Amino acid sequence: MAENNILVSVIVPVYNVENYIEKCLESIVNQTYKNLQIILVDDGSTDKSGEICDKYVKMDERVEVIHKENNGLVSARKSGIVRAKGIYTVNVDGDDWIETDAIEKYVMISNKYHPDIIMVTSHYNDYEASQNIINRYHQEGLVNYTEYEMNIFPYFLEDDDNGRVLGYSLCYNIFKTELLRICQLQVDDNICCGEDGACFLRCIAKSDKVYVTNECKYHYLQRIDSTSHKIRDNAEMELKALYANLIEGLSGERYEKILKEKAIRLVHHSIIYSYLNIYWNSNPDILFPFVNVKSDSRIILYGAGSVGQQMWQALSNGNYNYKVVGWVDQKWEYYISKGYPVDEIESIIDMEYDYLIITVIDKKISNIIKTNLIELGVTENKIQLLDSSVFNENNIPFRKELICLK
């Protein structure tokens, strides 16, 4: 097969996404680049998702489907990567979609530079009635593994004042299939949050070169009913599985020390997005990671994304020593339509409170919000931003139990 017409595998895990899967699949089968193997993994869907997958198998000979018992995202991706035959593999979640020239753009990069990973700095967050581009501009180009310490690691799971950050999603990054297969098969099926990072860190450790691009082609659907927006029941077990799997997988690898530090940060990111109550249960007098917020204080939450929803869900039930007196977001009308008691930002003016917590991880965005709030009349010392310096091993809940896994 000619190099400029390489086979690319596309893996789509599918679970109860009957309202979204057709848009996803239409975006893939209509790619301008045609030499695709499209693998749909129906992970035990109980709605019509499986039937829709079967329909596309009949419509397009490039599409194949695996129907399996439900065992989670990691298991579904493993089923897909075992079947993958392409030189490169693209992952697309069943409720997301990609622009029609996405794979063509990435094949052009692969043909010229032959990287092990194409790291994409940007993606779209799609809401029902609007769309935001998450554009973390970074210097484009090929980076050899000898340059990772200078050009990759400072921005991976980090953020500088210019908002440059390299993400660890398996979806908007592209991988050589053999590299992804080795790493994906080593990820514990019990990991339900941080599973992308558990695979991605392994891929970085084993890669020889990556290409960084600012091409923005992936659309990530922001679903209000997403499980990532809810407090999880098996948090302790899942955290331990993530930590143990990372430490085991990175031991003996190139850049082991740096990557294990990134693993610690990944565990914190996973807690932030899905396990916030675990921090507070271990020390109810500290509203970690907003460590300067005193107990028994009145707080306003700014932001109704996954972090804001978790904080509202946990704090509004009265189980912790904080009183939520307000919740605001720029997209307040959207969240109101979904049943969340979110107000417009200007309503802050009439509220009495001790702290205003900006529940945004991105440093650049949170600083812009802070500036806008000060212009609105909010006292600066009441505004609390997430301090990423607290993301260290000492602040991991169950630290003693986790350290023994090293």
Short mmCIF file of C-alpha atoms in Angstrom, two decimals:
data_model
loop_
_atom_site.label_atom_id
_atom_site.label_comp_id
_atom_site.label_asym_id
_atom_site.label_seq_id
_atom_site.Cartn_x
_atom_site.Cartn_y
_atom_site.Cartn_z
CA MET A 1 0.00 0.00 0.00
CA ALA A 2 1.38 3.40 -0.94
CA GLU A 3 2.58 5.45 1.98
CA ASN A 4 0.26 8.34 1.15
CA ASN A 5 -2.74 6.02 1.34
CA ILE A 6 -2.11 4.32 4.67
CA LEU A 7 -4.91 2.51 6.45
CA VAL A 8 -6.21 4.36 9.51
CA SER A 9 -8.30 2.58 12.15
CA VAL A 10 -11.07 4.49 13.92
CA ILE A 11 -12.33 3.03 17.20
CA VAL A 12 -15.74 4.15 18.48
CA PRO A 13 -16.85 2.87 21.92
CA VAL A 14 -20.65 2.91 22.06
CA TYR A 15 -22.86 2.74 25.14
CA ASN A 16 -26.43 4.04 25.25
CA VAL A 17 -25.86 6.98 22.90
CA GLU A 18 -28.77 6.43 20.52
CA ASN A 19 -29.42 10.18 20.33
CA TYR A 20 -25.84 11.00 19.32
CA ILE A 21 -24.25 8.01 17.57
CA GLU A 22 -25.57 8.75 14.08
CA LYS A 23 -24.01 12.22 14.03
CA CYS A 24 -20.77 10.66 15.22
CA LEU A 25 -20.78 7.96 12.55
CA GLU A 26 -21.81 10.32 9.77
CA SER A 27 -18.78 12.46 10.58
CA ILE A 28 -16.53 9.41 10.23
CA VAL A 29 -17.93 7.64 7.15
CA ASN A 30 -17.94 11.00 5.31
CA GLN A 31 -14.28 11.77 5.95
CA THR A 32 -12.43 13.16 2.95
CA TYR A 33 -9.79 10.52 3.66
CA LYS A 34 -11.35 7.21 2.64
CA ASN A 35 -8.92 4.42 3.56
CA LEU A 36 -10.44 3.70 6.96
CA GLN A 37 -11.20 0.72 9.16
CA ILE A 38 -14.13 1.83 11.36
CA ILE A 39 -14.54 -0.34 14.46
CA LEU A 40 -17.68 0.15 16.54
CA VAL A 41 -17.66 -1.45 19.99
CA ASP A 42 -21.17 -1.77 21.40
CA ASP A 43 -20.48 -2.17 25.11
CA GLY A 44 -23.78 -3.81 26.05
CA SER A 45 -26.06 -0.90 25.14
CA THR A 46 -29.65 -1.23 26.36
CA ASP A 47 -31.08 1.35 23.95
CA LYS A 48 -31.05 1.34 20.14
CA SER A 49 -27.33 2.11 19.82
CA GLY A 50 -26.48 -1.46 18.84
CA GLU A 51 -29.14 -1.50 16.12
CA ILE A 52 -27.78 1.76 14.70
CA CYS A 53 -24.28 0.25 14.63
CA ASP A 54 -25.62 -2.75 12.70
CA LYS A 55 -27.29 -0.40 10.21
CA TYR A 56 -23.97 1.29 9.44
CA VAL A 57 -22.27 -2.09 8.94
CA LYS A 58 -24.77 -2.77 6.15
CA MET A 59 -24.37 0.73 4.70
CA ASP A 60 -20.56 0.91 4.56
CA GLU A 61 -18.16 -2.00 4.04
CA ARG A 62 -15.46 -0.20 6.05
CA VAL A 63 -17.57 -0.43 9.19
CA GLU A 64 -17.46 -3.42 11.54
CA VAL A 65 -19.13 -3.86 14.90
CA ILE A 66 -18.30 -5.77 18.07
CA HIS A 67 -21.22 -6.47 20.41
CA LYS A 68 -20.06 -7.31 23.93
CA GLU A 69 -21.27 -7.38 27.52
CA ASN A 70 -20.99 -4.09 29.35
CA ASN A 71 -17.62 -3.77 31.07
CA GLY A 72 -16.74 -0.10 30.75
CA LEU A 73 -14.78 2.20 28.45
CA VAL A 74 -11.35 0.64 28.99
CA SER A 75 -12.62 -2.81 28.10
CA ALA A 76 -14.41 -1.46 25.01
CA ARG A 77 -11.27 0.27 23.77
CA LYS A 78 -9.27 -2.90 24.31
CA SER A 79 -11.73 -4.83 22.15
CA GLY A 80 -11.30 -2.24 19.44
CA ILE A 81 -7.52 -1.96 19.49
CA VAL A 82 -7.12 -5.74 19.28
CA ARG A 83 -9.06 -5.62 16.00
CA ALA A 84 -7.25 -2.54 14.60
CA LYS A 85 -5.20 -3.07 11.43
CA GLY A 86 -4.29 0.51 10.53
CA ILE A 87 -0.87 2.12 10.78
CA TYR A 88 -2.45 4.81 12.95
CA THR A 89 -5.50 4.70 15.21
CA VAL A 90 -8.01 7.44 15.99
CA ASN A 91 -10.42 7.19 18.94
CA VAL A 92 -13.81 8.92 18.77
CA ASP A 93 -16.32 8.63 21.61
CA GLY A 94 -19.81 7.66 20.51
CA ASP A 95 -21.41 10.98 21.49
CA ASP A 96 -18.70 13.16 19.90
CA TRP A 97 -17.85 13.89 16.26
CA ILE A 98 -14.97 15.00 14.06
CA GLU A 99 -14.76 17.43 11.16
CA THR A 100 -14.77 15.84 7.72
CA ASP A 101 -11.14 16.66 6.89
CA ALA A 102 -9.73 15.64 10.28
CA ILE A 103 -8.13 12.34 9.33
CA GLU A 104 -6.84 13.72 6.02
CA LYS A 105 -5.00 16.46 7.93
CA TYR A 106 -3.47 13.96 10.35
CA VAL A 107 -2.42 11.57 7.57
CA MET A 108 -0.59 14.45 5.88
CA ILE A 109 1.36 14.98 9.10
CA SER A 110 2.06 11.26 9.51
CA ASN A 111 3.30 10.89 5.92
CA LYS A 112 5.75 13.75 6.34
CA TYR A 113 7.03 13.24 9.89
CA HIS A 114 6.12 9.64 10.90
CA PRO A 115 5.52 10.48 14.58
CA ASP A 116 4.49 7.91 17.15
CA ILE A 117 1.85 10.33 18.46
CA ILE A 118 0.19 13.37 16.93
CA MET A 119 -0.55 15.61 19.91
CA VAL A 120 -3.43 17.99 19.22
CA THR A 121 -3.62 21.13 21.37
CA SER A 122 -7.19 22.20 20.56
CA HIS A 123 -10.72 20.85 20.50
CA TYR A 124 -14.29 22.11 20.53
CA ASN A 125 -16.68 21.87 23.47
CA ASP A 126 -20.16 21.54 21.99
CA TYR A 127 -23.30 22.46 23.93
CA GLU A 128 -26.86 22.13 22.70
CA ALA A 129 -27.07 25.67 21.41
CA SER A 130 -23.48 26.89 21.35
CA GLN A 131 -19.86 25.93 20.90
CA ASN A 132 -16.58 26.90 22.52
CA ILE A 133 -13.14 26.30 21.07
CA ILE A 134 -10.53 25.20 23.60
CA ASN A 135 -7.45 26.54 21.83
CA ARG A 136 -4.28 26.12 23.84
CA TYR A 137 -1.81 27.42 21.31
CA HIS A 138 1.52 25.65 21.32
CA GLN A 139 4.52 25.73 19.03
CA GLU A 140 3.85 23.26 16.22
CA GLY A 141 6.39 20.77 15.02
CA LEU A 142 8.21 17.49 15.54
CA VAL A 143 9.64 16.79 18.99
CA ASN A 144 12.21 14.03 19.50
CA TYR A 145 12.20 12.14 22.83
CA THR A 146 15.49 13.82 23.78
CA GLU A 147 13.57 17.13 23.74
CA TYR A 148 10.56 16.00 25.80
CA GLU A 149 11.96 17.42 29.02
CA MET A 150 12.09 20.91 27.50
CA ASN A 151 9.21 20.96 25.02
CA ILE A 152 6.60 18.44 26.22
CA PHE A 153 6.68 17.79 29.97
CA PRO A 154 6.49 21.45 31.10
CA TYR A 155 3.09 21.70 29.37
CA PHE A 156 1.74 18.19 29.92
CA LEU A 157 -0.82 18.17 32.74
CA GLU A 158 0.44 21.66 33.50
CA ASP A 159 -0.55 25.18 32.50
CA ASP A 160 1.48 28.33 32.04
CA ASP A 161 0.37 31.98 32.08
CA ASN A 162 -0.30 31.81 28.35
CA GLY A 163 -2.67 28.88 28.69
CA ARG A 164 -0.39 26.44 26.86
CA VAL A 165 -1.19 22.90 27.93
CA LEU A 166 -0.91 19.50 26.30
CA GLY A 167 -3.83 17.21 27.09
CA TYR A 168 -3.92 13.44 27.53
CA SER A 169 -7.17 12.54 25.80
CA LEU A 170 -7.11 9.44 23.63
CA CYS A 171 -9.71 11.06 21.40
CA TYR A 172 -8.19 14.22 19.98
CA ASN A 173 -4.66 12.74 19.90
CA ILE A 174 -3.64 10.18 17.25
CA PHE A 175 -1.37 7.18 17.81
CA LYS A 176 0.60 4.58 15.93
CA THR A 177 -1.54 1.50 16.32
CA GLU A 178 1.16 -0.83 17.66
CA LEU A 179 2.16 1.70 20.34
CA LEU A 180 -1.46 2.24 21.38
CA ARG A 181 -2.17 -1.48 21.40
CA ILE A 182 0.71 -2.25 23.78
CA CYS A 183 -0.26 0.56 26.16
CA GLN A 184 -4.05 0.22 26.04
CA LEU A 185 -3.94 -3.48 26.87
CA GLN A 186 -1.99 -2.70 30.05
CA VAL A 187 -4.66 -0.37 31.48
CA ASP A 188 -6.76 -1.82 34.31
CA ASP A 189 -10.42 -2.33 33.33
CA ASN A 190 -11.45 -1.06 36.79
CA ILE A 191 -10.21 2.46 36.04
CA CYS A 192 -13.25 4.65 35.36
CA CYS A 193 -11.71 8.12 35.60
CA GLY A 194 -8.22 8.97 34.39
CA GLU A 195 -8.28 5.99 32.01
CA ASP A 196 -7.10 8.15 29.10
CA GLY A 197 -4.13 9.40 31.09
CA ALA A 198 -3.23 5.91 32.27
CA CYS A 199 -2.81 4.91 28.63
CA PHE A 200 -1.37 8.20 27.37
CA LEU A 201 1.44 8.34 29.94
CA ARG A 202 2.53 4.87 28.86
CA CYS A 203 2.47 5.95 25.20
CA ILE A 204 4.65 8.99 25.93
CA ALA A 205 7.09 6.83 27.88
CA LYS A 206 7.49 4.39 25.00
CA SER A 207 7.43 6.91 22.13
CA ASP A 208 10.46 8.20 20.23
CA LYS A 209 8.92 11.28 18.65
CA VAL A 210 5.67 13.22 18.66
CA TYR A 211 4.27 15.92 16.43
CA VAL A 212 2.43 18.83 18.06
CA THR A 213 -0.32 20.47 16.00
CA ASN A 214 -2.87 23.19 16.63
CA GLU A 215 -5.35 21.74 14.10
CA CYS A 216 -8.76 21.80 15.79
CA LYS A 217 -10.96 19.00 14.44
CA TYR A 218 -12.57 17.19 17.40
CA HIS A 219 -15.96 18.10 18.86
CA TYR A 220 -16.48 17.00 22.44
CA LEU A 221 -20.16 16.99 23.42
CA GLN A 222 -20.81 18.51 26.84
CA ARG A 223 -23.67 16.39 28.17
CA ILE A 224 -25.34 17.55 31.33
CA ASP A 225 -26.10 13.89 32.19
CA SER A 226 -22.51 12.75 31.75
CA THR A 227 -21.21 10.45 34.49
CA SER A 228 -18.11 12.65 34.69
CA HIS A 229 -20.32 15.36 36.20
CA LYS A 230 -21.49 13.18 39.09
CA ILE A 231 -19.88 12.04 42.33
CA ARG A 232 -18.86 8.41 41.99
CA ASP A 233 -19.67 5.61 44.43
CA ASN A 234 -16.52 3.46 44.17
CA ALA A 235 -14.07 6.33 44.38
CA GLU A 236 -11.53 4.76 46.71
CA MET A 237 -11.23 1.53 44.71
CA GLU A 238 -11.02 3.38 41.39
CA LEU A 239 -8.38 5.80 42.66
CA LYS A 240 -6.21 2.98 43.95
CA ALA A 241 -6.58 1.11 40.66
CA LEU A 242 -5.52 4.21 38.71
CA TYR A 243 -2.53 4.97 40.93
CA ALA A 244 -1.29 1.37 41.08
CA ASN A 245 -1.68 0.91 37.33
CA LEU A 246 0.27 4.09 36.58
CA ILE A 247 3.12 3.36 38.97
CA GLU A 248 3.48 -0.20 37.70
CA GLY A 249 3.29 0.83 34.06
CA LEU A 250 5.87 3.62 34.33
CA SER A 251 8.46 1.75 36.39
CA GLY A 252 11.68 1.28 34.45
CA GLU A 253 10.56 3.52 31.58
CA ARG A 254 12.48 6.42 30.08
CA TYR A 255 11.87 9.60 32.13
CA GLU A 256 10.42 7.46 34.93
CA LYS A 257 10.83 10.10 37.67
CA ILE A 258 9.17 12.90 35.69
CA LEU A 259 6.36 10.67 34.45
CA LYS A 260 5.57 9.41 37.94
CA GLU A 261 5.27 13.05 39.03
CA LYS A 262 2.81 13.49 36.17
CA ALA A 263 0.98 10.39 37.40
CA ILE A 264 0.49 12.10 40.78
CA ARG A 265 -0.97 15.11 38.99
CA LEU A 266 -3.22 12.85 36.93
CA VAL A 267 -4.60 11.30 40.11
CA HIS A 268 -5.39 14.81 41.38
CA HIS A 269 -7.04 15.74 38.07
CA SER A 270 -9.18 12.61 38.33
CA ILE A 271 -10.22 13.56 41.86
CA ILE A 272 -11.03 17.11 40.75
CA TYR A 273 -13.27 15.94 37.92
CA SER A 274 -14.99 12.97 39.57
CA TYR A 275 -14.07 12.45 43.22
CA LEU A 276 -14.07 15.84 44.97
CA ASN A 277 -15.97 14.54 47.98
CA ILE A 278 -13.05 12.21 48.74
CA TYR A 279 -10.83 15.21 49.53
CA TRP A 280 -13.45 16.67 51.87
CA ASN A 281 -14.26 13.41 53.63
CA SER A 282 -10.58 13.00 54.51
CA ASN A 283 -10.36 16.59 55.87
CA PRO A 284 -13.74 18.35 56.14
CA ASP A 285 -12.20 21.60 57.41
CA ILE A 286 -10.37 22.26 54.13
CA LEU A 287 -12.27 22.86 50.89
CA PHE A 288 -9.49 21.28 48.85
CA PRO A 289 -8.12 22.35 46.38
CA PHE A 290 -9.30 25.82 47.41
CA VAL A 291 -7.19 25.61 50.55
CA ASN A 292 -7.65 29.24 51.66
CA VAL A 293 -11.43 28.92 52.04
CA LYS A 294 -12.29 28.68 55.74
CA SER A 295 -14.94 26.35 57.08
CA ASP A 296 -18.38 27.77 58.04
CA SER A 297 -18.07 30.34 55.27
CA ARG A 298 -20.63 31.47 52.69
CA ILE A 299 -19.51 30.79 49.15
CA ILE A 300 -20.55 31.53 45.58
CA LEU A 301 -19.62 28.98 42.93
CA TYR A 302 -18.57 30.40 39.57
CA GLY A 303 -18.84 27.78 36.83
CA ALA A 304 -21.34 25.00 36.18
CA GLY A 305 -19.06 22.54 34.40
CA SER A 306 -18.02 19.18 35.86
CA VAL A 307 -16.14 20.70 38.84
CA GLY A 308 -18.86 23.23 39.62
CA GLN A 309 -21.60 20.59 39.40
CA GLN A 310 -19.73 18.30 41.78
CA MET A 311 -19.18 21.10 44.29
CA TRP A 312 -22.81 22.18 44.15
CA GLN A 313 -24.04 18.59 44.44
CA ALA A 314 -21.87 17.87 47.49
CA LEU A 315 -22.02 21.20 49.32
CA SER A 316 -25.69 22.00 48.87
CA ASN A 317 -26.83 18.93 50.80
CA GLY A 318 -25.44 20.30 54.07
CA ASN A 319 -22.95 17.51 54.77
CA TYR A 320 -19.97 19.88 54.82
CA ASN A 321 -19.16 23.05 56.77
CA TYR A 322 -19.80 25.47 53.93
CA LYS A 323 -22.93 27.25 52.74
CA VAL A 324 -23.48 27.77 49.01
CA VAL A 325 -25.34 31.08 48.68
CA GLY A 326 -25.05 31.40 44.92
CA TRP A 327 -24.08 29.61 41.72
CA VAL A 328 -23.36 31.54 38.53
CA ASP A 329 -22.21 30.82 35.00
CA GLN A 330 -21.96 32.65 31.70
CA LYS A 331 -24.23 29.99 30.18
CA TRP A 332 -26.75 30.25 33.02
CA GLU A 333 -29.80 30.03 30.75
CA TYR A 334 -28.60 26.70 29.36
CA TYR A 335 -28.09 25.23 32.83
CA ILE A 336 -31.43 26.59 34.05
CA SER A 337 -33.10 24.74 31.16
CA LYS A 338 -31.48 21.55 32.48
CA GLY A 339 -32.81 22.05 35.99
CA TYR A 340 -29.74 23.53 37.68
CA PRO A 341 -30.28 26.61 39.91
CA VAL A 342 -27.65 28.73 38.15
CA ASP A 343 -27.91 32.52 38.00
CA GLU A 344 -26.45 35.12 35.69
CA ILE A 345 -23.07 36.51 36.73
CA GLU A 346 -24.43 39.99 37.47
CA SER A 347 -26.56 38.54 40.29
CA ILE A 348 -23.39 38.41 42.40
CA ILE A 349 -23.81 42.12 43.10
CA ASP A 350 -26.85 41.50 45.32
CA MET A 351 -25.40 38.51 47.22
CA GLU A 352 -23.72 38.42 50.61
CA TYR A 353 -20.80 36.01 50.75
CA ASP A 354 -17.31 35.38 52.10
CA TYR A 355 -15.67 33.74 49.07
CA LEU A 356 -16.30 33.45 45.35
CA ILE A 357 -14.78 30.21 44.08
CA ILE A 358 -13.86 29.97 40.39
CA THR A 359 -14.35 26.27 39.61
CA VAL A 360 -12.21 26.34 36.47
CA ILE A 361 -9.03 24.27 36.06
CA ASP A 362 -7.53 26.26 33.16
CA LYS A 363 -5.25 28.92 34.65
CA LYS A 364 -5.55 31.37 31.76
CA ILE A 365 -9.35 31.22 31.70
CA SER A 366 -9.69 31.52 35.49
CA ASN A 367 -7.45 34.61 35.49
CA ILE A 368 -9.60 36.22 32.79
CA ILE A 369 -12.70 35.47 34.88
CA LYS A 370 -11.02 36.98 37.93
CA THR A 371 -10.24 40.19 36.04
CA ASN A 372 -13.84 40.45 34.81
CA LEU A 373 -15.18 39.91 38.34
CA ILE A 374 -12.99 42.66 39.76
CA GLU A 375 -14.30 44.99 37.04
CA LEU A 376 -17.81 43.98 38.12
CA GLY A 377 -17.00 45.14 41.65
CA VAL A 378 -16.03 41.90 43.40
CA THR A 379 -13.38 42.38 46.09
CA GLU A 380 -10.19 40.69 44.93
CA ASN A 381 -9.38 38.96 48.23
CA LYS A 382 -12.76 37.20 48.13
CA ILE A 383 -11.94 35.53 44.80
CA GLN A 384 -10.45 32.04 45.11
CA LEU A 385 -8.70 30.30 42.22
CA LEU A 386 -7.51 26.73 42.11
CA ASP A 387 -3.85 26.60 43.16
CA SER A 388 -2.16 23.81 41.19
CA SER A 389 0.82 23.79 43.57
CA VAL A 390 -1.29 21.72 45.99
CA PHE A 391 -1.35 18.82 43.50
CA ASN A 392 1.38 16.79 45.15
CA GLU A 393 1.67 13.34 46.66
CA ASN A 394 1.16 14.55 50.22
CA ASN A 395 -2.35 15.79 49.39
CA ILE A 396 -3.69 12.60 47.83
CA PRO A 397 -6.44 11.08 49.97
CA PHE A 398 -5.55 7.56 51.17
CA ARG A 399 -1.91 8.55 50.60
CA LYS A 400 -0.47 5.92 52.95
CA GLU A 401 -2.43 3.16 51.29
CA LEU A 402 -1.49 4.36 47.83
CA ILE A 403 2.22 4.80 48.52
CA CYS A 404 2.50 1.16 49.56
CA LEU A 405 1.55 0.29 45.98
CA LYS A 406 4.84 1.66 44.69
#
